[in-house]
Amino acid sequence: MITAVPLTQVSTEDATAWHAVVSASLAADLPEEPRPTFEQIHAQLSVTGRDNRRLLWLATDADGGVVGVAGLRLFTSPGQQHLAELELHVTPDRRRSGVGSHLLATVVRAARDEERRSLVAAAPGEGPTGAFCAARGFRRVLAFDHLLLDVADADVAVAEAGHPGYELVSWTGTVPDELAEAFASVKNAMNDMPTGDMDYGSQIWTVDRVRAMAEVLADRGDLLLTTAAVGKGEMAGYTEVVIRSGETLRALQYDTVVAPAHRGHGLGLWVKAEMVRRLRDEHPGIEEIETDNAQDNTHMIAVNRRLGFRFHRSTHEYQLDLLAE
Ligand SMILES: CC(C)(COP(=O)(O)OP(=O)(O)OC[C@H]1O[C@@H](n2cnc3c(N)ncnc32)[C@H](O)[C@@H]1OP(=O)(O)O)[C@@H](O)C(=O)NCCC(=O)NCCS
């Protein structure tokens, strides 16, 4: 018999069980990928988001053993209050026995109680997820390519190129006060990102919100690096990279965006090349950067290829319509 136990307070024991399930699940499906550390999982479960709430469940069997985990992220900011995101893992030796379906039914009930319209989940392109999602009524709404850049081999010569009228500005953590308005304003251009058939909604960025997001990362012990191009009285574009707490090898690409009025002049490539140079100088241990691009985001993929990013693996975004019976 499987029971979905809600977690209200996350104890060390709960986080240990969660970490064990996720690690085993990733080892089965993505054996080449680095696994999250216990500290990263613990921080992810216990640090409160500023624009979302999370509900968590452990699936236990008759002996009380933890055989699966599920998380439901409920977005709370204007423009995304219809949306919820699923995280679901079943320990490999207990798959195909209904654990995933049991957890999913619990999550779907909670998401409907919260009056959500769409439930989305990211999953590897290979493995059992596609069949599971199809069996449980999800449809595939977006495909991503994950790319990796070898920091040592990246072609950063473009960072030397002149961009008259623009200058590069970099910071770590929260945006400096004098740039905060301009940064929040350009962040709204991320709404142009291709989202396929996903019911993603839109995000509205304010100074308070960009500061709050930086605080969440800092609370988790993650390091946020930003490099921006500033010129013609505004922030034209920026790129963000995160080094997760305790990470020694791989940095994660977050946003890269150029505001519409400044597109077509190589500024995206420029800020990204400068970021690589920063990583080499400031974090010489970091060997690679991982990014994920919607497969139809041709401009971003072209910029990344130009720097030397190479294809690593694909993932898919699945979506369940919660209003359908
Ligand atoms: C996807 C996952 C959660 C499924 O968990 P599970 O407990 O094995 O799923 P269930 O036993 O409830 O399977 C329900 C149905 O999904 C389908 N299914 C699940 N795994 C399948 C597989 N490997 N091959 C074919 N169909 C599969 C079947 O129709 C199955 O019903 P059946 O066993 O009666 O034929 C699990 O494989 C997992 O943890 N994967 C890695 C993490 C992940 O990708 N999470 C998904 C985010 S949506």
Tab-separated table of C-alpha atoms and ligand atoms in Angstrom:
chain	number	residue	atom	x	y	z
A	1	MET	CA	0.000	0.000	0.000
A	2	ILE	CA	1.342	3.430	-0.963
A	3	THR	CA	0.680	6.551	1.117
A	4	ALA	CA	1.407	10.126	0.002
A	5	VAL	CA	2.623	11.905	3.152
A	6	PRO	CA	2.532	15.715	2.965
A	7	LEU	CA	5.635	17.487	4.257
A	8	THR	CA	4.889	20.693	6.087
A	9	GLN	CA	8.231	21.135	7.836
A	10	VAL	CA	11.224	19.567	6.088
A	11	SER	CA	13.383	17.699	8.619
A	12	THR	CA	16.917	16.504	7.899
A	13	GLU	CA	15.501	12.977	7.684
A	14	ASP	CA	12.928	14.054	5.074
A	15	ALA	CA	15.588	15.850	3.031
A	16	THR	CA	17.839	12.777	3.258
A	17	ALA	CA	15.034	10.544	1.957
A	18	TRP	CA	14.216	13.034	-0.828
A	19	HIS	CA	17.878	13.236	-1.820
A	20	ALA	CA	18.167	9.431	-1.930
A	21	VAL	CA	15.128	9.050	-4.219
A	22	VAL	CA	16.139	11.868	-6.591
A	23	SER	CA	19.746	10.652	-6.773
A	24	ALA	CA	18.698	7.078	-7.557
A	25	SER	CA	16.145	8.261	-10.103
A	26	LEU	CA	18.663	10.504	-11.907
A	27	ALA	CA	21.314	7.766	-11.797
A	28	ALA	CA	18.875	5.447	-13.591
A	29	ASP	CA	17.723	7.893	-16.275
A	30	LEU	CA	20.668	10.278	-16.679
A	31	PRO	CA	23.743	8.339	-15.530
A	32	GLU	CA	26.155	10.874	-17.060
A	33	GLU	CA	24.668	13.867	-15.223
A	34	PRO	CA	26.121	15.244	-11.984
A	35	ARG	CA	23.796	14.466	-9.083
A	36	PRO	CA	22.608	17.198	-6.677
A	37	THR	CA	24.321	17.257	-3.300
A	38	PHE	CA	22.360	16.788	-0.076
A	39	GLU	CA	22.946	20.471	0.772
A	40	GLN	CA	21.476	21.592	-2.563
A	41	ILE	CA	18.371	19.438	-2.095
A	42	HIS	CA	17.958	20.557	1.519
A	43	ALA	CA	18.193	24.237	0.499
A	44	GLN	CA	15.823	23.717	-2.428
A	45	LEU	CA	13.212	22.131	-0.141
A	46	SER	CA	13.519	24.510	2.775
A	47	VAL	CA	14.210	27.993	1.309
A	48	THR	CA	10.908	29.756	0.633
A	49	GLY	CA	10.489	31.194	-2.859
A	50	ARG	CA	9.308	34.793	-3.297
A	51	ASP	CA	7.080	34.215	-6.324
A	52	ASN	CA	5.871	30.684	-5.616
A	53	ARG	CA	4.759	28.315	-2.858
A	54	ARG	CA	5.688	24.653	-2.779
A	55	LEU	CA	3.731	21.650	-1.551
A	56	LEU	CA	5.725	18.460	-0.995
A	57	TRP	CA	4.900	14.773	-0.519
A	58	LEU	CA	6.868	11.623	0.218
A	59	ALA	CA	5.401	8.308	-0.974
A	60	THR	CA	5.874	5.597	1.626
A	61	ASP	CA	5.225	1.875	1.277
A	62	ALA	CA	3.678	-0.451	3.886
A	63	ASP	CA	7.037	-0.659	5.724
A	64	GLY	CA	7.360	3.128	5.912
A	65	GLY	CA	10.161	3.155	3.321
A	66	VAL	CA	10.257	6.203	1.044
A	67	VAL	CA	9.757	5.073	-2.574
A	68	GLY	CA	8.887	8.332	-4.337
A	69	VAL	CA	8.741	12.111	-3.980
A	70	ALA	CA	6.499	14.789	-5.469
A	71	GLY	CA	6.612	18.575	-5.410
A	72	LEU	CA	4.018	21.061	-6.599
A	73	ARG	CA	5.144	24.621	-7.256
A	74	LEU	CA	2.311	27.160	-7.232
A	75	PHE	CA	3.293	30.408	-8.927
A	76	THR	CA	1.953	33.430	-7.091
A	77	SER	CA	3.015	36.427	-9.193
A	78	PRO	CA	0.556	38.253	-11.476
A	79	GLY	CA	0.527	36.662	-14.940
A	80	GLN	CA	1.294	33.146	-13.653
A	81	GLN	CA	-1.338	32.447	-11.017
A	82	HIS	CA	-2.949	29.849	-13.312
A	83	LEU	CA	0.212	27.775	-13.458
A	84	ALA	CA	1.640	24.948	-11.358
A	85	GLU	CA	4.766	22.855	-11.843
A	86	LEU	CA	5.269	19.210	-10.978
A	87	GLU	CA	8.397	17.456	-9.780
A	88	LEU	CA	8.035	13.674	-9.527
A	89	HIS	CA	10.531	10.880	-8.957
A	90	VAL	CA	10.018	7.213	-8.169
A	91	THR	CA	12.912	5.112	-6.947
A	92	PRO	CA	13.969	2.842	-9.862
A	93	ASP	CA	13.289	-0.514	-8.181
A	94	ARG	CA	9.680	0.503	-7.370
A	95	ARG	CA	8.657	1.790	-10.786
A	96	ARG	CA	5.730	0.347	-12.776
A	97	SER	CA	3.840	-0.425	-9.572
A	98	GLY	CA	1.595	2.637	-9.450
A	99	VAL	CA	3.695	4.871	-7.157
A	100	GLY	CA	4.032	7.629	-9.772
A	101	SER	CA	0.300	7.517	-10.548
A	102	HIS	CA	-0.586	7.689	-6.847
A	103	LEU	CA	1.627	10.726	-6.264
A	104	LEU	CA	0.407	12.401	-9.444
A	105	ALA	CA	-3.247	11.966	-8.410
A	106	THR	CA	-2.427	13.631	-5.063
A	107	VAL	CA	-0.648	16.514	-6.792
A	108	VAL	CA	-3.435	17.024	-9.324
A	109	ARG	CA	-6.048	17.168	-6.545
A	110	ALA	CA	-4.006	19.804	-4.718
A	111	ALA	CA	-3.449	21.834	-7.890
A	112	ARG	CA	-7.190	21.793	-8.649
A	113	ASP	CA	-7.954	22.812	-5.041
A	114	GLU	CA	-5.646	25.775	-5.670
A	115	GLU	CA	-7.665	26.597	-8.811
A	116	ARG	CA	-4.779	26.071	-11.185
A	117	ARG	CA	-5.414	25.698	-14.913
A	118	SER	CA	-2.240	24.016	-16.126
A	119	LEU	CA	0.296	21.644	-14.600
A	120	VAL	CA	3.680	21.517	-16.322
A	121	ALA	CA	6.624	19.175	-15.842
A	122	ALA	CA	10.112	19.061	-17.336
A	123	ALA	CA	11.494	15.631	-18.119
A	124	PRO	CA	14.368	13.987	-19.988
A	125	GLY	CA	13.819	13.344	-23.692
A	126	GLU	CA	14.695	9.663	-23.173
A	127	GLY	CA	13.457	7.200	-20.556
A	128	PRO	CA	10.055	6.309	-19.097
A	129	THR	CA	8.629	9.803	-18.672
A	130	GLY	CA	7.149	10.176	-22.140
A	131	ALA	CA	5.125	6.962	-21.753
A	132	PHE	CA	4.067	7.875	-18.206
A	133	CYS	CA	2.958	11.364	-19.216
A	134	ALA	CA	1.069	10.075	-22.252
A	135	ALA	CA	-0.670	7.455	-20.083
A	136	ARG	CA	-1.725	10.125	-17.592
A	137	GLY	CA	-3.126	12.691	-20.054
A	138	PHE	CA	-0.213	15.123	-20.425
A	139	ARG	CA	0.789	16.440	-23.827
A	140	ARG	CA	4.214	17.537	-24.995
A	141	VAL	CA	4.264	21.328	-25.392
A	142	LEU	CA	7.911	22.296	-25.788
A	143	ALA	CA	11.258	20.670	-26.591
A	144	PHE	CA	14.575	21.926	-25.263
A	145	ASP	CA	18.165	21.311	-26.262
A	146	HIS	CA	20.588	21.343	-23.374
A	147	LEU	CA	23.996	22.600	-24.463
A	148	LEU	CA	27.329	22.499	-22.655
A	149	LEU	CA	30.232	24.912	-23.019
A	150	ASP	CA	33.754	23.940	-22.117
A	151	VAL	CA	34.897	27.164	-20.408
A	152	ALA	CA	38.569	26.630	-21.323
A	153	ASP	CA	37.810	26.130	-25.039
A	154	ALA	CA	35.177	28.858	-25.475
A	155	ASP	CA	35.800	31.432	-28.188
A	156	VAL	CA	35.688	34.703	-26.217
A	157	ALA	CA	37.514	36.886	-28.746
A	158	VAL	CA	34.194	38.605	-29.477
A	159	ALA	CA	34.347	40.131	-25.998
A	160	GLU	CA	37.222	42.273	-27.353
A	161	ALA	CA	35.075	43.724	-30.144
A	162	GLY	CA	34.042	47.348	-29.704
A	163	HIS	CA	30.374	48.259	-29.334
A	164	PRO	CA	30.438	52.069	-29.543
A	165	GLY	CA	27.954	53.666	-27.178
A	166	TYR	CA	27.729	50.582	-24.927
A	167	GLU	CA	29.766	49.428	-21.964
A	168	LEU	CA	29.877	46.190	-20.009
A	169	VAL	CA	28.907	46.210	-16.326
A	170	SER	CA	29.161	43.161	-14.073
A	171	TRP	CA	28.024	42.368	-10.545
A	172	THR	CA	27.617	39.440	-8.170
A	173	GLY	CA	24.389	38.848	-6.211
A	174	THR	CA	21.792	41.629	-6.024
A	175	VAL	CA	21.824	44.309	-8.724
A	176	PRO	CA	23.471	47.576	-7.560
A	177	ASP	CA	20.889	50.235	-6.627
A	178	GLU	CA	21.820	52.602	-9.469
A	179	LEU	CA	21.109	49.880	-12.077
A	180	ALA	CA	18.063	48.319	-10.423
A	181	GLU	CA	15.332	50.167	-12.381
A	182	ALA	CA	17.027	49.584	-15.728
A	183	PHE	CA	17.625	45.920	-14.896
A	184	ALA	CA	13.994	45.270	-13.892
A	185	SER	CA	12.851	46.981	-17.069
A	186	VAL	CA	15.003	44.902	-19.443
A	187	LYS	CA	14.161	41.680	-17.570
A	188	ASN	CA	10.619	42.021	-18.925
A	189	ALA	CA	12.024	41.277	-22.397
A	190	MET	CA	12.394	37.656	-21.198
A	191	ASN	CA	8.661	37.412	-21.975
A	192	ASP	CA	9.724	37.198	-25.656
A	193	MET	CA	11.299	33.788	-25.001
A	194	PRO	CA	9.634	31.078	-27.145
A	195	THR	CA	7.330	28.912	-25.003
A	196	GLY	CA	5.715	26.734	-27.684
A	197	ASP	CA	2.251	25.512	-26.695
A	198	MET	CA	3.014	25.889	-22.994
A	199	ASP	CA	0.452	27.838	-20.934
A	200	TYR	CA	3.315	29.847	-19.436
A	201	GLY	CA	1.653	33.234	-18.986
A	202	SER	CA	3.944	36.212	-18.492
A	203	GLN	CA	6.169	37.654	-15.814
A	204	ILE	CA	6.180	41.239	-14.645
A	205	TRP	CA	9.491	42.362	-13.225
A	206	THR	CA	9.874	45.167	-10.712
A	207	VAL	CA	12.853	46.330	-8.670
A	208	ASP	CA	11.447	44.587	-5.586
A	209	ARG	CA	11.021	41.364	-7.472
A	210	VAL	CA	14.539	41.254	-8.944
A	211	ARG	CA	15.943	41.920	-5.477
A	212	ALA	CA	13.728	39.213	-3.967
A	213	MET	CA	14.866	36.649	-6.551
A	214	ALA	CA	18.516	37.421	-5.817
A	215	GLU	CA	17.759	36.965	-2.092
A	216	VAL	CA	16.277	33.504	-2.690
A	217	LEU	CA	19.446	32.403	-4.464
A	218	ALA	CA	21.611	33.864	-1.703
A	219	ASP	CA	19.491	32.104	0.958
A	220	ARG	CA	20.146	28.811	-0.835
A	221	GLY	CA	23.865	29.560	-0.841
A	222	ASP	CA	23.952	29.919	-4.640
A	223	LEU	CA	26.103	32.534	-6.382
A	224	LEU	CA	24.442	34.715	-9.036
A	225	LEU	CA	26.729	36.413	-11.575
A	226	THR	CA	25.328	39.004	-13.981
A	227	THR	CA	26.969	40.867	-16.854
A	228	ALA	CA	25.047	43.587	-18.689
A	229	ALA	CA	25.505	45.900	-21.657
A	230	VAL	CA	24.545	49.457	-20.758
A	231	GLY	CA	24.192	52.239	-23.325
A	232	LYS	CA	22.012	54.901	-24.932
A	233	GLY	CA	20.464	55.682	-21.554
A	234	GLU	CA	19.273	52.164	-20.750
A	235	MET	CA	20.270	48.589	-20.063
A	236	ALA	CA	20.350	46.947	-23.478
A	237	GLY	CA	20.791	43.345	-22.345
A	238	TYR	CA	22.300	41.037	-19.762
A	239	THR	CA	23.268	37.465	-19.041
A	240	GLU	CA	23.082	35.564	-15.736
A	241	VAL	CA	24.968	32.486	-14.565
A	242	VAL	CA	24.445	30.646	-11.278
A	243	ILE	CA	26.973	28.556	-9.399
A	244	ARG	CA	24.979	26.398	-7.027
A	245	SER	CA	26.034	25.983	-3.423
A	246	GLY	CA	28.917	23.510	-3.130
A	247	GLU	CA	29.252	23.233	-6.928
A	248	THR	CA	32.782	22.645	-8.139
A	249	LEU	CA	32.427	21.930	-11.854
A	250	ARG	CA	29.321	23.149	-13.665
A	251	ALA	CA	27.690	26.592	-13.735
A	252	LEU	CA	24.099	26.981	-14.890
A	253	GLN	CA	23.020	29.577	-17.418
A	254	TYR	CA	19.962	31.526	-16.300
A	255	ASP	CA	18.569	34.433	-18.385
A	256	THR	CA	20.175	35.976	-21.423
A	257	VAL	CA	18.206	38.750	-23.049
A	258	VAL	CA	18.659	41.766	-25.313
A	259	ALA	CA	15.887	44.387	-25.340
A	260	PRO	CA	14.079	44.617	-28.721
A	261	ALA	CA	15.486	48.069	-29.589
A	262	HIS	CA	19.060	46.796	-29.215
A	263	ARG	CA	18.821	43.453	-31.036
A	264	GLY	CA	20.865	42.539	-34.098
A	265	HIS	CA	24.171	44.135	-32.965
A	266	GLY	CA	25.905	41.186	-31.343
A	267	LEU	CA	25.213	42.344	-27.763
A	268	GLY	CA	23.978	38.903	-26.655
A	269	LEU	CA	27.210	37.299	-27.796
A	270	TRP	CA	29.213	40.135	-26.224
A	271	VAL	CA	27.736	39.805	-22.713
A	272	LYS	CA	27.978	36.014	-22.819
A	273	ALA	CA	31.622	36.077	-23.928
A	274	GLU	CA	32.411	38.517	-21.116
A	275	MET	CA	30.693	36.153	-18.662
A	276	VAL	CA	32.993	33.330	-19.779
A	277	ARG	CA	35.998	35.580	-19.200
A	278	ARG	CA	34.657	36.414	-15.729
A	279	LEU	CA	34.257	32.749	-14.866
A	280	ARG	CA	37.830	32.049	-15.963
A	281	ASP	CA	39.113	34.908	-13.784
A	282	GLU	CA	36.845	34.697	-10.751
A	283	HIS	CA	35.959	30.978	-10.589
A	284	PRO	CA	38.790	29.093	-12.297
A	285	GLY	CA	37.483	25.752	-10.942
A	286	ILE	CA	34.305	25.968	-13.017
A	287	GLU	CA	34.897	23.921	-16.169
A	288	GLU	CA	31.565	24.054	-17.972
A	289	ILE	CA	28.320	25.990	-18.376
A	290	GLU	CA	24.996	24.257	-19.033
A	291	THR	CA	22.197	26.039	-20.829
A	292	ASP	CA	18.809	24.936	-22.163
A	293	ASN	CA	17.210	26.524	-25.196
A	294	ALA	CA	13.803	25.907	-26.714
A	295	GLN	CA	14.584	24.080	-29.952
A	296	ASP	CA	12.990	26.875	-31.999
A	297	ASN	CA	14.973	29.633	-30.250
A	298	THR	CA	17.245	29.896	-33.274
A	299	HIS	CA	18.907	33.215	-32.329
A	300	MET	CA	19.908	32.068	-28.845
A	301	ILE	CA	21.147	28.734	-30.161
A	302	ALA	CA	23.214	30.529	-32.836
A	303	VAL	CA	24.830	32.755	-30.172
A	304	ASN	CA	25.598	29.738	-28.021
A	305	ARG	CA	27.055	27.738	-30.929
A	306	ARG	CA	29.237	30.709	-31.872
A	307	LEU	CA	30.738	30.663	-28.362
A	308	GLY	CA	31.384	26.920	-28.601
A	309	PHE	CA	28.385	25.379	-26.784
A	310	ARG	CA	27.696	21.835	-28.053
A	311	PHE	CA	24.583	19.645	-27.880
A	312	HIS	CA	24.388	17.627	-24.680
A	313	ARG	CA	20.876	16.184	-24.336
A	314	SER	CA	17.246	17.027	-24.942
A	315	THR	CA	14.367	17.533	-22.511
A	316	HIS	CA	10.655	17.989	-22.995
A	317	GLU	CA	8.074	20.075	-21.225
A	318	TYR	CA	4.775	18.271	-20.633
A	319	GLN	CA	1.493	19.899	-19.709
A	320	LEU	CA	-1.737	18.647	-18.173
A	321	ASP	CA	-4.934	20.634	-18.638
A	322	LEU	CA	-6.467	20.669	-15.140
A	323	LEU	CA	-9.809	22.026	-16.327
A	324	ALA	CA	-10.432	18.925	-18.491
A	325	GLU	CA	-12.177	16.024	-16.766
B	1	LIG	C1	7.923	8.774	-14.750
B	1	LIG	C2	7.858	8.068	-13.365
B	1	LIG	C3	7.522	9.106	-12.312
B	1	LIG	C4	6.763	6.998	-13.419
B	1	LIG	O1	6.587	6.412	-12.124
B	1	LIG	P1	5.956	4.918	-11.935
B	1	LIG	O2	5.676	4.744	-10.508
B	1	LIG	O3	6.846	3.940	-12.605
B	1	LIG	O4	4.614	5.050	-12.782
B	1	LIG	P2	3.312	4.110	-12.710
B	1	LIG	O5	3.700	2.756	-12.218
B	1	LIG	O6	2.265	4.808	-11.951
B	1	LIG	O7	2.943	4.015	-14.268
B	1	LIG	C5	1.693	4.458	-14.781
B	1	LIG	C6	1.624	4.174	-16.268
B	1	LIG	O8	2.614	4.970	-16.971
B	1	LIG	C7	3.115	4.213	-18.098
B	1	LIG	N1	4.552	3.931	-17.894
B	1	LIG	C8	5.293	4.269	-16.787
B	1	LIG	N2	6.557	3.880	-16.977
B	1	LIG	C9	6.635	3.296	-18.199
B	1	LIG	C10	7.675	2.696	-18.951
B	1	LIG	N3	8.929	2.594	-18.476
B	1	LIG	N4	7.396	2.198	-20.194
B	1	LIG	C11	6.153	2.269	-20.696
B	1	LIG	N5	5.102	2.810	-20.010
B	1	LIG	C12	5.344	3.334	-18.786
B	1	LIG	C13	2.329	2.922	-18.119
B	1	LIG	O9	1.167	3.147	-18.904
B	1	LIG	C14	1.974	2.748	-16.655
B	1	LIG	O10	0.839	1.930	-16.439
B	1	LIG	P3	1.037	0.307	-16.404
B	1	LIG	O11	2.218	0.016	-15.554
B	1	LIG	O12	-0.258	-0.177	-15.824
B	1	LIG	O13	1.266	-0.113	-17.830
B	1	LIG	C15	9.198	7.370	-13.040
B	1	LIG	O14	9.602	6.569	-14.152
B	1	LIG	C16	10.316	8.312	-12.726
B	1	LIG	O15	10.568	8.611	-11.562
B	1	LIG	N6	11.034	8.830	-13.743
B	1	LIG	C17	12.134	9.781	-13.560
B	1	LIG	C18	11.697	11.164	-13.139
B	1	LIG	C19	10.734	11.790	-14.111
B	1	LIG	O16	10.965	11.763	-15.315
B	1	LIG	N7	9.656	12.359	-13.598
B	1	LIG	C20	8.534	12.753	-14.423
B	1	LIG	C21	8.105	14.136	-14.371
B	1	LIG	S1	6.473	14.122	-15.060
